[in-house]
Coordinates of C-alpha atoms in Angstrom, one line a residue:
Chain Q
X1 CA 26.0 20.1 -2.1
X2 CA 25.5 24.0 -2.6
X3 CA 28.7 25.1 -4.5
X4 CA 29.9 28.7 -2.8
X5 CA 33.6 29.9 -4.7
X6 CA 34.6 26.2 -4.6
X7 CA 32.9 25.5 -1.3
X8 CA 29.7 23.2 -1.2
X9 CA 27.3 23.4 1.8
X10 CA 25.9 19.9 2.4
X11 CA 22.3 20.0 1.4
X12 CA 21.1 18.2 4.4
X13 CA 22.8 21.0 6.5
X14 CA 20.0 23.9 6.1
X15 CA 17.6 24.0 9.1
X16 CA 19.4 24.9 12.5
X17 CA 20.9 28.1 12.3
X18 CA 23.5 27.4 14.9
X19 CA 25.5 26.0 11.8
X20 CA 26.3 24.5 9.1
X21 CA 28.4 21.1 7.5
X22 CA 30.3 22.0 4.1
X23 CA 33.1 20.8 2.3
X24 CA 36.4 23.2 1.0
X25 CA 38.3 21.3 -1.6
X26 CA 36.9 17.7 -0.7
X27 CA 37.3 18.3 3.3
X28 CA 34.3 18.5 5.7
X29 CA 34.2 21.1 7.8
X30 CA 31.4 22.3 10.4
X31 CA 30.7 26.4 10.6
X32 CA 29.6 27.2 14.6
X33 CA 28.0 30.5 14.0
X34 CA 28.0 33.4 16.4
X35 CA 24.5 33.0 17.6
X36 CA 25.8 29.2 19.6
X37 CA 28.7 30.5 20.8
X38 CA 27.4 31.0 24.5
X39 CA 26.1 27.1 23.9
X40 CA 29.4 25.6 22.5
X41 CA 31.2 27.5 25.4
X42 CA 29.4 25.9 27.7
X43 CA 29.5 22.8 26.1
X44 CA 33.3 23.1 26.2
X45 CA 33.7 24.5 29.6
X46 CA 31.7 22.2 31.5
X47 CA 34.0 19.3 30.0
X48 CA 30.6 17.3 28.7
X49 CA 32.1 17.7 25.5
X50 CA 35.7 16.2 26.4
X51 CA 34.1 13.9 28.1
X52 CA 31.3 12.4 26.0
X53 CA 34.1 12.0 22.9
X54 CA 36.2 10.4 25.4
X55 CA 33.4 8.1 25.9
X56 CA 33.2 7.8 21.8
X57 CA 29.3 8.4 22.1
X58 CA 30.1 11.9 20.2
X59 CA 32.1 12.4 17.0
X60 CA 35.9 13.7 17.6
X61 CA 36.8 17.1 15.9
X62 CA 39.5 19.5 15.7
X63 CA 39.5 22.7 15.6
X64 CA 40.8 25.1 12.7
X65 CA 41.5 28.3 11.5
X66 CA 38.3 30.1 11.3
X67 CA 39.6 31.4 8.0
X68 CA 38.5 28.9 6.6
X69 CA 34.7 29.9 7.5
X70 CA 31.8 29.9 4.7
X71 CA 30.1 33.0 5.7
X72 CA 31.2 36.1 8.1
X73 CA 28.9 34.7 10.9
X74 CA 31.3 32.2 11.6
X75 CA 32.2 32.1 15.4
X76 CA 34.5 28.8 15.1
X77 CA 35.2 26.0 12.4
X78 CA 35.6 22.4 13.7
X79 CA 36.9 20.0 11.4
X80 CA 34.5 16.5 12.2
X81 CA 36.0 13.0 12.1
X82 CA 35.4 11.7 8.8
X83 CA 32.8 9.0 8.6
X84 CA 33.6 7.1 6.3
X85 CA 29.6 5.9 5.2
X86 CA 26.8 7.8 5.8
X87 CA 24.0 5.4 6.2
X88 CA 20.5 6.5 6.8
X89 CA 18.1 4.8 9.8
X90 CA 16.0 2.7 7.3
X91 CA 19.1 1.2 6.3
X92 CA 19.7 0.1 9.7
X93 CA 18.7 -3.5 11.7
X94 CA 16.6 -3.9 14.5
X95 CA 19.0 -3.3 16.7
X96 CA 21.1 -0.9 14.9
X97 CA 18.2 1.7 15.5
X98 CA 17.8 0.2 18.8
X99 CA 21.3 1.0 19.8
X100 CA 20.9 4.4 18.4
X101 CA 18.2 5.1 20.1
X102 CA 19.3 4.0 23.4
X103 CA 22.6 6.0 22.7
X104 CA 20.4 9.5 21.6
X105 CA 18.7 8.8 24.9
X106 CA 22.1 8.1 27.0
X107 CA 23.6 11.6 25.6
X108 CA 19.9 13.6 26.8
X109 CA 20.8 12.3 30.4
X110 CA 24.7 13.0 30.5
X111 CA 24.0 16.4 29.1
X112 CA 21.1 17.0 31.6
X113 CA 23.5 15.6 34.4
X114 CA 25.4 18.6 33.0
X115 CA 23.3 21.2 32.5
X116 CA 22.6 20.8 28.5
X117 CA 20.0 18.9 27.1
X118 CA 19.6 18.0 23.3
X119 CA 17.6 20.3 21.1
X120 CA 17.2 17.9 18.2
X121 CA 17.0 13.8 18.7
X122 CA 16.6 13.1 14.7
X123 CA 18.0 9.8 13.8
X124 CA 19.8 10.8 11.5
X125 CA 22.3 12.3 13.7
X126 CA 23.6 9.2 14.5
X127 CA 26.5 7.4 12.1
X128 CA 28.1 3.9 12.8
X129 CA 31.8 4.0 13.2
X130 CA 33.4 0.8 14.1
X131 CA 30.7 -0.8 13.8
X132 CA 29.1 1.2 17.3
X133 CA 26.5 4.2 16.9
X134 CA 28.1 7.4 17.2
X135 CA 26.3 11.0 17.4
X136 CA 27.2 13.4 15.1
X137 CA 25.9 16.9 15.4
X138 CA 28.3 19.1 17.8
X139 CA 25.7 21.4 17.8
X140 CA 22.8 20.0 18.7
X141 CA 23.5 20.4 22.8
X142 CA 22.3 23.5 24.3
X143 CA 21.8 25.0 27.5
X144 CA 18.9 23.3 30.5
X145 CA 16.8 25.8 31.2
X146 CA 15.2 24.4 34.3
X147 CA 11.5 23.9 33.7
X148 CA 11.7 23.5 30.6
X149 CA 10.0 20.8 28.2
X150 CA 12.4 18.2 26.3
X151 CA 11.9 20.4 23.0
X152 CA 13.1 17.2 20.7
X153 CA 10.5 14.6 22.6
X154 CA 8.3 14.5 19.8
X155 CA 10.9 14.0 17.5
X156 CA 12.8 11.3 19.2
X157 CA 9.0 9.3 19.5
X158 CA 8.6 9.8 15.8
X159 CA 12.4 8.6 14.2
X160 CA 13.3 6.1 16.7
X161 CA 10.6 4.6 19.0
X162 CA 7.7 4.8 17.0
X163 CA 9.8 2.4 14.3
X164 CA 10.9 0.1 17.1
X165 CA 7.5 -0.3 18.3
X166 CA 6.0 -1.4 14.8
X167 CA 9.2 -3.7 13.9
X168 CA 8.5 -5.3 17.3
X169 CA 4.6 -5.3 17.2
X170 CA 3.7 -5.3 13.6
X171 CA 6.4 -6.3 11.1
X172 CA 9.9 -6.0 10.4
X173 CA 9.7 -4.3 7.2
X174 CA 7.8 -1.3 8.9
X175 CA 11.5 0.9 9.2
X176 CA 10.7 1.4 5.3
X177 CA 8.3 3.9 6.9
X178 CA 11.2 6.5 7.9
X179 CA 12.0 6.4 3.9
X180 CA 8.9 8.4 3.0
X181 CA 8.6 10.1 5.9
X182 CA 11.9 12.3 6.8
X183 CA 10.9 13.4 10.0
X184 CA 9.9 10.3 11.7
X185 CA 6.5 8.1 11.2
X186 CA 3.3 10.6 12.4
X187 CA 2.3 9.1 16.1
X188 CA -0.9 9.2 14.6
X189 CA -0.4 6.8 12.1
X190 CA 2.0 4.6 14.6
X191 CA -0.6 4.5 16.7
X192 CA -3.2 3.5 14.2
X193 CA -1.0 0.5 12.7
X194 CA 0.0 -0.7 16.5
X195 CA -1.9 -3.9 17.8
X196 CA -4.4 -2.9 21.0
X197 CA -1.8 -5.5 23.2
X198 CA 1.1 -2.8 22.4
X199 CA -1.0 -0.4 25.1
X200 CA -0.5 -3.1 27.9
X201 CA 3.3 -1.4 27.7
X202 CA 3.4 1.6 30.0
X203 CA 6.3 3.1 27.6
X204 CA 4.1 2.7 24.5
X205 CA 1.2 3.9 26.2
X206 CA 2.6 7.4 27.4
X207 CA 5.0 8.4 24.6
X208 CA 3.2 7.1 21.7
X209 CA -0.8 6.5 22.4
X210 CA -1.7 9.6 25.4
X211 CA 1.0 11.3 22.8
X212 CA -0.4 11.0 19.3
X213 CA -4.0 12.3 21.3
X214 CA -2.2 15.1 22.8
X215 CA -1.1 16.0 19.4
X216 CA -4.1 15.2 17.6
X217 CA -6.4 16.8 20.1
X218 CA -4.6 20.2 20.4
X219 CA -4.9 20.8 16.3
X220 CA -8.6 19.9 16.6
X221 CA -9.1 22.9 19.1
X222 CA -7.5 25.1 16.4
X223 CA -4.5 27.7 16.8
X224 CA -6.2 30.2 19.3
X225 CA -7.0 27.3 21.8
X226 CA -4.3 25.1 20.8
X227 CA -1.1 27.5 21.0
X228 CA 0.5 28.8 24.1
X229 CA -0.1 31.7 25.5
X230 CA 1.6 33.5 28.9
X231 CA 1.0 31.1 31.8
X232 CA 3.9 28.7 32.2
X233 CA 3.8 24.9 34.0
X234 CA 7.3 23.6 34.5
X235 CA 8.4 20.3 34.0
X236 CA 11.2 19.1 36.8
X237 CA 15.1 17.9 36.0
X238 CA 13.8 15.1 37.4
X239 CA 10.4 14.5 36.0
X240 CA 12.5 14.8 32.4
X241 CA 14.7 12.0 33.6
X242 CA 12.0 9.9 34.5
X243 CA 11.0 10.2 31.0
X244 CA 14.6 9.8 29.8
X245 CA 14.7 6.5 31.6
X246 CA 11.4 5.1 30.7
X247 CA 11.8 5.9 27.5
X248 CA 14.9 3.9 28.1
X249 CA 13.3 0.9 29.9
X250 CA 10.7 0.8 27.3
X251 CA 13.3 0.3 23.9
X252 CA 15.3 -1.9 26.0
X253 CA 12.2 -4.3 25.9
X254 CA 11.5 -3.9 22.5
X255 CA 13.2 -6.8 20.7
X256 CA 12.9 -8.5 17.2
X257 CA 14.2 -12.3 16.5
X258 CA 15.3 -13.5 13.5
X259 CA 12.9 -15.7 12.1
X260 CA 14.2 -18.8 10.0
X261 CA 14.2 -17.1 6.4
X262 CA 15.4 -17.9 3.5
X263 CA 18.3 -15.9 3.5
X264 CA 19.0 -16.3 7.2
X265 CA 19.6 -20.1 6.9
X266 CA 21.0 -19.8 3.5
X267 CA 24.6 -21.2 4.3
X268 CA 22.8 -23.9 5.8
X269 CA 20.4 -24.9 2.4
X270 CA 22.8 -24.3 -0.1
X271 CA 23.9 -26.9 -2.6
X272 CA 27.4 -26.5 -1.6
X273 CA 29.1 -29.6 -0.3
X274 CA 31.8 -28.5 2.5
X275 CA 34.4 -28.7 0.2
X276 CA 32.8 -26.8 -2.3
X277 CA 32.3 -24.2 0.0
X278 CA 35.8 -24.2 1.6
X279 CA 37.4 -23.8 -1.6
X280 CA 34.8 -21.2 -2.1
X281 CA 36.1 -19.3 1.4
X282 CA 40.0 -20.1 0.3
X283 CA 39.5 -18.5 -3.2
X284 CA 37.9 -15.4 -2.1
X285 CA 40.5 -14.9 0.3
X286 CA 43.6 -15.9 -2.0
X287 CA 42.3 -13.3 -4.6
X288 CA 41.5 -10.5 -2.0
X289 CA 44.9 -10.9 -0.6
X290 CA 46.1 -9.8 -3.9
X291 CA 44.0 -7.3 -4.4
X292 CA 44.8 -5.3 -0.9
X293 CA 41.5 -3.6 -1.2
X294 CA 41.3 -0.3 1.5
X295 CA 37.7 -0.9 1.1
X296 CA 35.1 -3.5 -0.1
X297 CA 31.3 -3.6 -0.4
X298 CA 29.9 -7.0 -0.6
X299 CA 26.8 -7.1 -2.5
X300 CA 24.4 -9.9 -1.3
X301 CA 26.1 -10.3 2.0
X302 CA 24.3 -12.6 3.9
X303 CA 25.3 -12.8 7.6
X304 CA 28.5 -11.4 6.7
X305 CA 30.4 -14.8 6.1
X306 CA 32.2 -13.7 3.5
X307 CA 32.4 -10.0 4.8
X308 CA 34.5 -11.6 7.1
X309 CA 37.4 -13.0 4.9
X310 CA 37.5 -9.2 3.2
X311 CA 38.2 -7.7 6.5
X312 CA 41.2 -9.7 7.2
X313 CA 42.7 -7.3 4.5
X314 CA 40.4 -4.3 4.5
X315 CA 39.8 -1.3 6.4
X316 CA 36.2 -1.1 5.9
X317 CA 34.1 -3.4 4.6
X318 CA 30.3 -2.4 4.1
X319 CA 28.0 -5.5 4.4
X320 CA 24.2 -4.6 1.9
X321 CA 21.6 -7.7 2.1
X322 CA 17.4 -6.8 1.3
X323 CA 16.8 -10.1 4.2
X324 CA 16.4 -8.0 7.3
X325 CA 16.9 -11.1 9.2
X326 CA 20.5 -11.6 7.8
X327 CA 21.5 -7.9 8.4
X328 CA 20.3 -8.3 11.7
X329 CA 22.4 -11.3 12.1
X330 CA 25.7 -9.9 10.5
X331 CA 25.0 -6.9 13.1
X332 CA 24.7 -8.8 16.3
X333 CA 27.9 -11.1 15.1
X334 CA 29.7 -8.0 14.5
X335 CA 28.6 -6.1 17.8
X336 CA 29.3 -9.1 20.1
X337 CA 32.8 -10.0 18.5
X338 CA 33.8 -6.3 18.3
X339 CA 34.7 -6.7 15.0
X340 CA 35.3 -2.9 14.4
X341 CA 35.7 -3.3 9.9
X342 CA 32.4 -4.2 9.1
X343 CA 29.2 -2.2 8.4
X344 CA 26.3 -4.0 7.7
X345 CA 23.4 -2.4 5.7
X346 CA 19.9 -3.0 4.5
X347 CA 19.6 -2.3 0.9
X348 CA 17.6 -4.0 -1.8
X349 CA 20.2 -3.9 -4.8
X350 CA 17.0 -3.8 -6.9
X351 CA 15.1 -0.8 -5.0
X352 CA 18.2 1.0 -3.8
X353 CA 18.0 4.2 -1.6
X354 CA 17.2 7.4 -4.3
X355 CA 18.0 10.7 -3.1
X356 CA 15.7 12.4 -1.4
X357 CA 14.1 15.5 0.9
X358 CA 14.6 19.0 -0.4
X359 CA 14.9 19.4 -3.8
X360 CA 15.5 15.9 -4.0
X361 CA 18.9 16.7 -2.7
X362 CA 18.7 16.8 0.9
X363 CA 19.4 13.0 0.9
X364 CA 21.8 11.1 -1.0
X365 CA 21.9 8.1 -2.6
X366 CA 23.2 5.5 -1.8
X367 CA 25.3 5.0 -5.0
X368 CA 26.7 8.8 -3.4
X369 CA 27.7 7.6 -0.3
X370 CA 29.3 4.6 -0.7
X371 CA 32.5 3.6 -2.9
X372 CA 34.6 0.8 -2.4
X373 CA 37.7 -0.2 -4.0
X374 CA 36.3 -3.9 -4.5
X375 CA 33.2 -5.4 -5.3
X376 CA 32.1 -8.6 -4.1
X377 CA 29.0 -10.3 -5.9
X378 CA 28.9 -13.6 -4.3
X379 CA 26.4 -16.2 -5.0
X380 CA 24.2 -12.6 -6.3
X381 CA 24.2 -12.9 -10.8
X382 CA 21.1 -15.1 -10.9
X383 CA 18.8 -13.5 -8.5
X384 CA 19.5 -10.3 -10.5
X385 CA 19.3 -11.9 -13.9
X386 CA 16.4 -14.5 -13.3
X387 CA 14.5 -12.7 -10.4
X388 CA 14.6 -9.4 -11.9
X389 CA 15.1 -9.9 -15.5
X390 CA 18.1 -7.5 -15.7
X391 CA 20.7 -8.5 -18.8
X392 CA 24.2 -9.3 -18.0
X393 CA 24.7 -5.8 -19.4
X394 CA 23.0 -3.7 -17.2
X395 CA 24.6 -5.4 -14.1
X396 CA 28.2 -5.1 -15.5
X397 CA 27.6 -1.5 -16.4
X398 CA 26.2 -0.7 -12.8
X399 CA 29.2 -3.0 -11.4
X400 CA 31.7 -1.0 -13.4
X401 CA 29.9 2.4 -11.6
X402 CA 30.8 1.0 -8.1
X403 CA 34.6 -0.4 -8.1
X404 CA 37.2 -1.2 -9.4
X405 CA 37.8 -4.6 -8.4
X406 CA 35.0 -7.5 -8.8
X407 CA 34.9 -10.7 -7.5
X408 CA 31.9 -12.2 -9.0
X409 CA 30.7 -15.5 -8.6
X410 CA 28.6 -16.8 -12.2
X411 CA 25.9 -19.4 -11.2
X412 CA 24.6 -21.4 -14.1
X413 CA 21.5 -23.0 -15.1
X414 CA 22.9 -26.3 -14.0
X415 CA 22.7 -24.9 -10.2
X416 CA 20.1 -26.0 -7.8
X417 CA 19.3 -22.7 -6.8
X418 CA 19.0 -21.4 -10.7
X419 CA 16.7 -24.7 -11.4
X420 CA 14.6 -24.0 -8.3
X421 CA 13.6 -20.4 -9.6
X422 CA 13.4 -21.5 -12.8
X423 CA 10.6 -24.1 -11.3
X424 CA 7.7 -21.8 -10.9
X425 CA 8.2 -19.7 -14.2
X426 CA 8.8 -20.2 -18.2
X427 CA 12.7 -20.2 -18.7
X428 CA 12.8 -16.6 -20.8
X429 CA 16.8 -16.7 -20.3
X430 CA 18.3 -18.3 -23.4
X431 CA 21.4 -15.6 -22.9
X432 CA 21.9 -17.0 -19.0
X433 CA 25.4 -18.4 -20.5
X434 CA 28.6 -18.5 -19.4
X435 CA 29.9 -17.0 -23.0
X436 CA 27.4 -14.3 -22.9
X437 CA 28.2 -13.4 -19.1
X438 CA 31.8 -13.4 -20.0
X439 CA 31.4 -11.3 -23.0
X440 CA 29.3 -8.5 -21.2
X441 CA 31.6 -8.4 -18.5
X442 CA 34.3 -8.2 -20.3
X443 CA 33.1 -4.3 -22.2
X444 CA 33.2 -3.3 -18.8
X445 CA 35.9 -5.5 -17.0
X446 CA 39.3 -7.2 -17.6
X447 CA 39.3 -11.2 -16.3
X448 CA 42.5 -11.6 -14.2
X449 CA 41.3 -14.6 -12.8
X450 CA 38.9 -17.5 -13.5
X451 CA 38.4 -20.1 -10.8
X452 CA 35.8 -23.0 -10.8
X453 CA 34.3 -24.2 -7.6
X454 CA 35.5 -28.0 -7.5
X455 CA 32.5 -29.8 -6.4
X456 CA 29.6 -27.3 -7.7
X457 CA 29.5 -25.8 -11.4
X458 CA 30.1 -22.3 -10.4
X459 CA 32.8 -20.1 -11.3
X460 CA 34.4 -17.1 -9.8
X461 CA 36.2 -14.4 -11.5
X462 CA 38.1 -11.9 -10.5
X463 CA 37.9 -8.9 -13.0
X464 CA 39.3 -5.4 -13.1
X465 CA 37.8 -1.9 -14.1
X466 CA 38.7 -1.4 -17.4
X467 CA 35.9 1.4 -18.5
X468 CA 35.7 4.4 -16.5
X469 CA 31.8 5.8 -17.1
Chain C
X1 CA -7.9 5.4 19.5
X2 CA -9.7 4.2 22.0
X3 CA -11.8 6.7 24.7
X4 CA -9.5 6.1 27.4
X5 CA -6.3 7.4 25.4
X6 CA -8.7 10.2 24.2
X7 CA -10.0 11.0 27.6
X8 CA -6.4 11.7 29.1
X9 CA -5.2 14.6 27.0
X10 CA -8.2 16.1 27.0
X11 CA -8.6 16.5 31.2
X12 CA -5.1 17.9 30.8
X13 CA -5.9 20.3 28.6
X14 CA -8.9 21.3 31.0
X15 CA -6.3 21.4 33.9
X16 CA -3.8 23.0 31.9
X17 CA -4.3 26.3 30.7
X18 CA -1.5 27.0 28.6
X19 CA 1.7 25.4 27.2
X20 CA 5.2 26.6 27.7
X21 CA 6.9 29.2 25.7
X22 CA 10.2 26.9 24.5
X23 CA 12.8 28.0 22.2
X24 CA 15.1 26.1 19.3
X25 CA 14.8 25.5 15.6
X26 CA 12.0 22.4 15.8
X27 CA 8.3 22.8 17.0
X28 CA 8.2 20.9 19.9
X29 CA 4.1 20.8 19.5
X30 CA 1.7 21.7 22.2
X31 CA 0.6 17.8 22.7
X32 CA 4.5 16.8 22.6
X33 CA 4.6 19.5 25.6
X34 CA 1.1 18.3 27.5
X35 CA 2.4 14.6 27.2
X36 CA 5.4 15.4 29.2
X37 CA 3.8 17.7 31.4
X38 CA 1.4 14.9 32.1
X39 CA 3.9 12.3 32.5
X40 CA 6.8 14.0 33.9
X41 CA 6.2 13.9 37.6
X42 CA 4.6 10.5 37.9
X43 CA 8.0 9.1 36.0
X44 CA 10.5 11.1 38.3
X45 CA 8.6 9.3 41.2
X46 CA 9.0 6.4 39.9
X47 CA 13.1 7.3 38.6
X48 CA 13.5 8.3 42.2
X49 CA 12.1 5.2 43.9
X50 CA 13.8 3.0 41.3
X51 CA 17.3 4.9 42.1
X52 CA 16.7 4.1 46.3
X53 CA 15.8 0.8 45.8
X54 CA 18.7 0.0 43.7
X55 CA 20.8 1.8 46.1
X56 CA 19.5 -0.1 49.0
X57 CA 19.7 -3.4 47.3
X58 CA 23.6 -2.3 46.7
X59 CA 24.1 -1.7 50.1
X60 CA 22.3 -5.1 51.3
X61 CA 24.8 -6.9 48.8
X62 CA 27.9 -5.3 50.1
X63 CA 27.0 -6.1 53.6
X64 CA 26.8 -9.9 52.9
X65 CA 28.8 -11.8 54.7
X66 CA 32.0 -13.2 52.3
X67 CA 31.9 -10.2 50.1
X68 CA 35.1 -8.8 49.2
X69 CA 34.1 -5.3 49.5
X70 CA 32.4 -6.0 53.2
X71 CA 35.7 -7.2 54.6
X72 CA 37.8 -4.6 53.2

C-alpha cells in the first residue's frame, strides 16, 4: 500500500485510470473517478449491474460519502464486499481457473447482451467467495461500441486459456507459468510448449496458434506497417459472441484428472489403522470445538479431510497443499457439496508465494494475505524437518508468525512414513525428538493439550501463542 | 509454428489494410485485433446456426407426444 495522510492505495491498483482500490483506517474502498462516470452510469442504469450482483457473478458494494475520496477526481466511492483472501490464479486448481475463466467469459456476453463489454479480462480480477469465483473489478465494464474489437482478447488468451491449454496438454504444473509472468503466459511461448495434436482443437487453433502468428507477424513488419492507421474493418455483436462462445466451448473441453499421486491417495496409504484415524478425526474436532476459531488455515491439507471438521466451527477455513492433485480434489468436493467455508489453495509451504510485480509490491505475499486465528499442521512436522532439513525452530518461529492457535501433529522416527524417507538417505536428524520438538515449540507456544494417537506413535498438541514477533 | 498457422495471418494482413483504432488502458495488439477480425464472422455463423438448431430441437421436444408442456 501507498500511504496518503493515513490512507494507502493498494499497490496493485495503479494502471486503469478509471479508479482506484485503497484502504482509510483499515477499510477498503474503491475511488470511481470522473473520467468513468458516463460508464458506471450506464452500468447502473441499464440494471446489468443490479443484475449481475444479484446473480453473485460480481462483487456487492455500497455506496458512501464521496468525502471519503483519495484525490479530488473522485466522481463516487463504493465500498466493495470484503474478501476475505486474496488468492492469486497460480494458486488456483484446474478447475478453479477453469471456472474463472468460464465466469470472465459469461460476464463479456451478459454485458454485451447489454450494451457493455469488458475492457480488461485479467485473472486476477476474479476472487473465490464461498467457495465460487466472483469478479471483482466494478470498473472494468464499459460501454459496446458497435464494431469494435474485444480490447481484452489477448489478455483473456494469455491469463486463462493459454494456462488451461498447457495443464490439459502438457503438464499440470505449467499454471507456475502465470507466477513469472504477471500478464498472462506470451502465446508465443504457449504455442511453442503445446503438443502439434492440441491444433486438431478448433478453439486452440484460432485463439492461441493463428493468434500468437498474428501477434508475432505484425512486430516482424515493424511499427509503420504493423500499427493502425485510418481505415476501419468492424467486427459484428455477433461475430464477438461467436468468439465469446467458442472460447467457451473450447475451456469447457479442456479437463485435467487427477492422477493417483502420492498425496491424492494418501488417506488411503497411510499407516493409520481406522481407529487410529478416528480418534485422530474426534481429537481434532474436540480441541477445535474449544478453541471456536473464526478462521483456520490448515497447513498440508490434503483433500480437505480435516478442513472439513474445522468448518463445522469456523467461518472460513483456507485449505494450502503443494499436490495439485489433492487441491483439485478438495475443490471439486467443495464445489459439488456446496460447502461455502472452505478455500482450497496451491501453495508449497517450502516455496511460498513472495511478493511481487512493481516494485516488488504490486503482489503480496502470501504470508500478507492470509491470517487465521488457528493453525492446523496435520500429519506436516516431518516432511518439513526430514524433507527440507528445517529445525524445529525455524518451523515454530514461522508457526508463531501465522496464528495463534496450533494444532500440530509430531510424527516420530518410529512412523512408517518418517522410516520410509529416512530409507533412501543418511539419518542427519539426531534432534528429530519428541523433547527437542517440545522444547522449541514451547519458546514460541504454550501446550494446552497433549494427546497421543492410540494405535500409532503420534501425538497431537494443541498449543497457544505465547510470543508475539 | 508450422506454415499453415503462418500462412493465415499473413493473407489477412494482405486483405486487411489497417487495424482498428480501439480505446482503454491495455493494448489490445494489432494481431489480437486481425485474429478476431479473421475469426469473428465465421464464429457468429456458426453461434447463429448453433442457436436455431437448439431452438428447433426445443421445439421438436415440446411437441412430443406426453410432454407436459405439449398438453398444457
Amino acid at each position: 500500500m501507498i500511504k496518503s495522510n493515513m490512507i494507502e492505495v493498494h499497490n496493485s491498483s495503479f494502471r486503469d485510470p478509471s479508479g482506484f482500490i485503497y484502504a482509510r483506517d483499515g477499510v477498503v474502498y474503491r475511488q470511481i473517478n470522473k473520467s468513468y462516470s458516463g460508464n458506471f452510469e450506464y452500468f447502473r442504469e441499464s440494471g446489468l449491474l443490479k443484475e449481475l450482483q444479484d446473480r453473485g457473478m460480481l462483487i456487492q458494494h455500497k455506496d458512501v460519502d464521496i468525502n471519503t475520496s483519495f484525490s479530488g477526481d473522485a466522481y463516487r466511492v463504493i465500498k466493495p464486499q470484503l474478501i476475505p483472501y486474496i488468492t492469486y490464479p497460480f494458486e488456483w486448481s484446474f478447475s478453479q481457473l477453469k471456472d474463472a475463466a468460464l465466469l470472465t467469459l459469461d460476464l463479456v456476453a451478459e454485458a454485451l447482451g447489454a450494451g457493455m463489454i469488458l475492457k480488461d479480462a485479467t485473472a486476477y480480477n476474479v476472487q473465490f467467495l464461498h467457495c465460487k469465483p466472483i469478479f471483482i473489478d466494478t470498473l472494468s465494464f464499459e460501454k459496446y461500441i458497435e464494431g469494435e474489437a474485444w480490447i481484452a482478447y489477448g489478455q483473456f488468451c494469455r491469463h486463462f486459456l493459454a494456462p488451461l491449454a498447457l495443464m490439459h496438454y502438457v503438464d499440470i504444473s505449467m499454471n507456475q507459468l502465470l507466477r513469472t509472468n504477471i500478464d498472462g503466459i506470451p502465446l508465443e511461448l504457449c504455442c511453442r510448449l503445446l503438443p502439434k495434436r492440441a491444433k486438431l482443437s478448433m478453439g486452440l487453433l484460432f485463439h492461441l496458434f493463428f493468434h500468437s502468428s498474428a501477434i508475432q507477424h505484425n512486430s516482424d513488419l515493424g511499427p509503420s506497417k504493423g500499427k493502425a492507421s485510418e481505415k476501419k474493418k468492424s467486427i459484428s455483436k455477433n461475430g464477438l459472441l461467436g468468439i465469446i462462445d467458442n472460447l467457451k466451448t473450447t475451456i469447457r473441453k479442456l479437463d485435467w484428472q487427477p492422477q493417483r499421486t502420492e498425496w491424492a491417495q494418501y488417506y488411503q496409504n497411510t499407516n493409520y489403522s481406522n481407529g487410529a484415524f478416528e480418534k485422530k478425526v474426534n481429537v481434532v474436532d474436540k480441541l477445535t470445538k474449544e478453541i471456536q476459531p473464526l478462521s483456520v488455515l490448515d497447513l498440508g491439507a490434503n483433500n480437505g479431510t480435516f478442513s472439513r471438521i474445522a468448518a463445522r466451527y469456523a467461518k472460513t477455513v483456507v485449505s494450502f497443499d503443494c499436490d495439485p492433485a489433492a487441491v483439485e480434489k478438495n475443490y471439486l468436493e467443495c464445489r459439488n457439496s456446496g460447502e461455502k467455508t472452505i478455500l482450497p489453495l496451491l501453495i508449497d509451504l517450502t516455496n511460498p508465494t513472495s511478493s511481487f510485480g512493481w516494485c516488488c509490491a504490486e503482489r503480496d505475499t502470501i504470508l500478507q494475505r492470509i491470517k487465521c486465528d488457528m493453525v492446523y499442521a496435520l500429519a506436516l512436522i516431518h516432511h518439513l524437518a526430514i524433507t527440507n532439513n528445517l529445525s524445529f525452530d525455524k518451523i515454530a518461529q514461522f508457526l508463531n508468525c501465522l496464528c495463534n492457535n496450533l494444532l500440530i501433529e509430531f510424527v516420530p522416527k518410529s512412523d512408517s512414513q518418517v522410516i520410509g524417507m529416512l530409507e533412501s538417505r543418511v539419518d542427519i536428524f539426531d534432534t528429530y525428538t519428541i523433547d527437542e520438538f517440545e522444547k522449541s515449540f514451547c519458546k514460541y507456544f504454550k501446550i494446552i493439550h497433549k494427546v497421543s494417537i492410540d494405535n500409532s506413535n503420534r501425538v497431537l498438541y494443541l498449543m497457544t501463542n505465547n510470543v508475539s514477533l | 509454428m508450422s506454415g499453415f498457422t503462418k500462412v493465415v495471418p499473413s493473407v489477412l494482413l494482405i486483405i486487411v489494410l489497417s487495424a482498428q483504432n480501439t480505446f482503454g488502458y491495455i493494448d489490445m495488439g494489432t494481431g489480437s485485433y486481425l485474429v478476431q477480425l479473421l475469426i469473428a464472422g465465421f464464429l457468429g455463423v456458426l453461434l447463429t446456426m448453433k442457436t436455431f438448431f437448439k431452438s428447433l430441437i426445443a421445439k421438436i421436444m415440446l411437441k412430443r407426444p406426453g410432454n407436459k408442456s405439449d398438453k398444457e
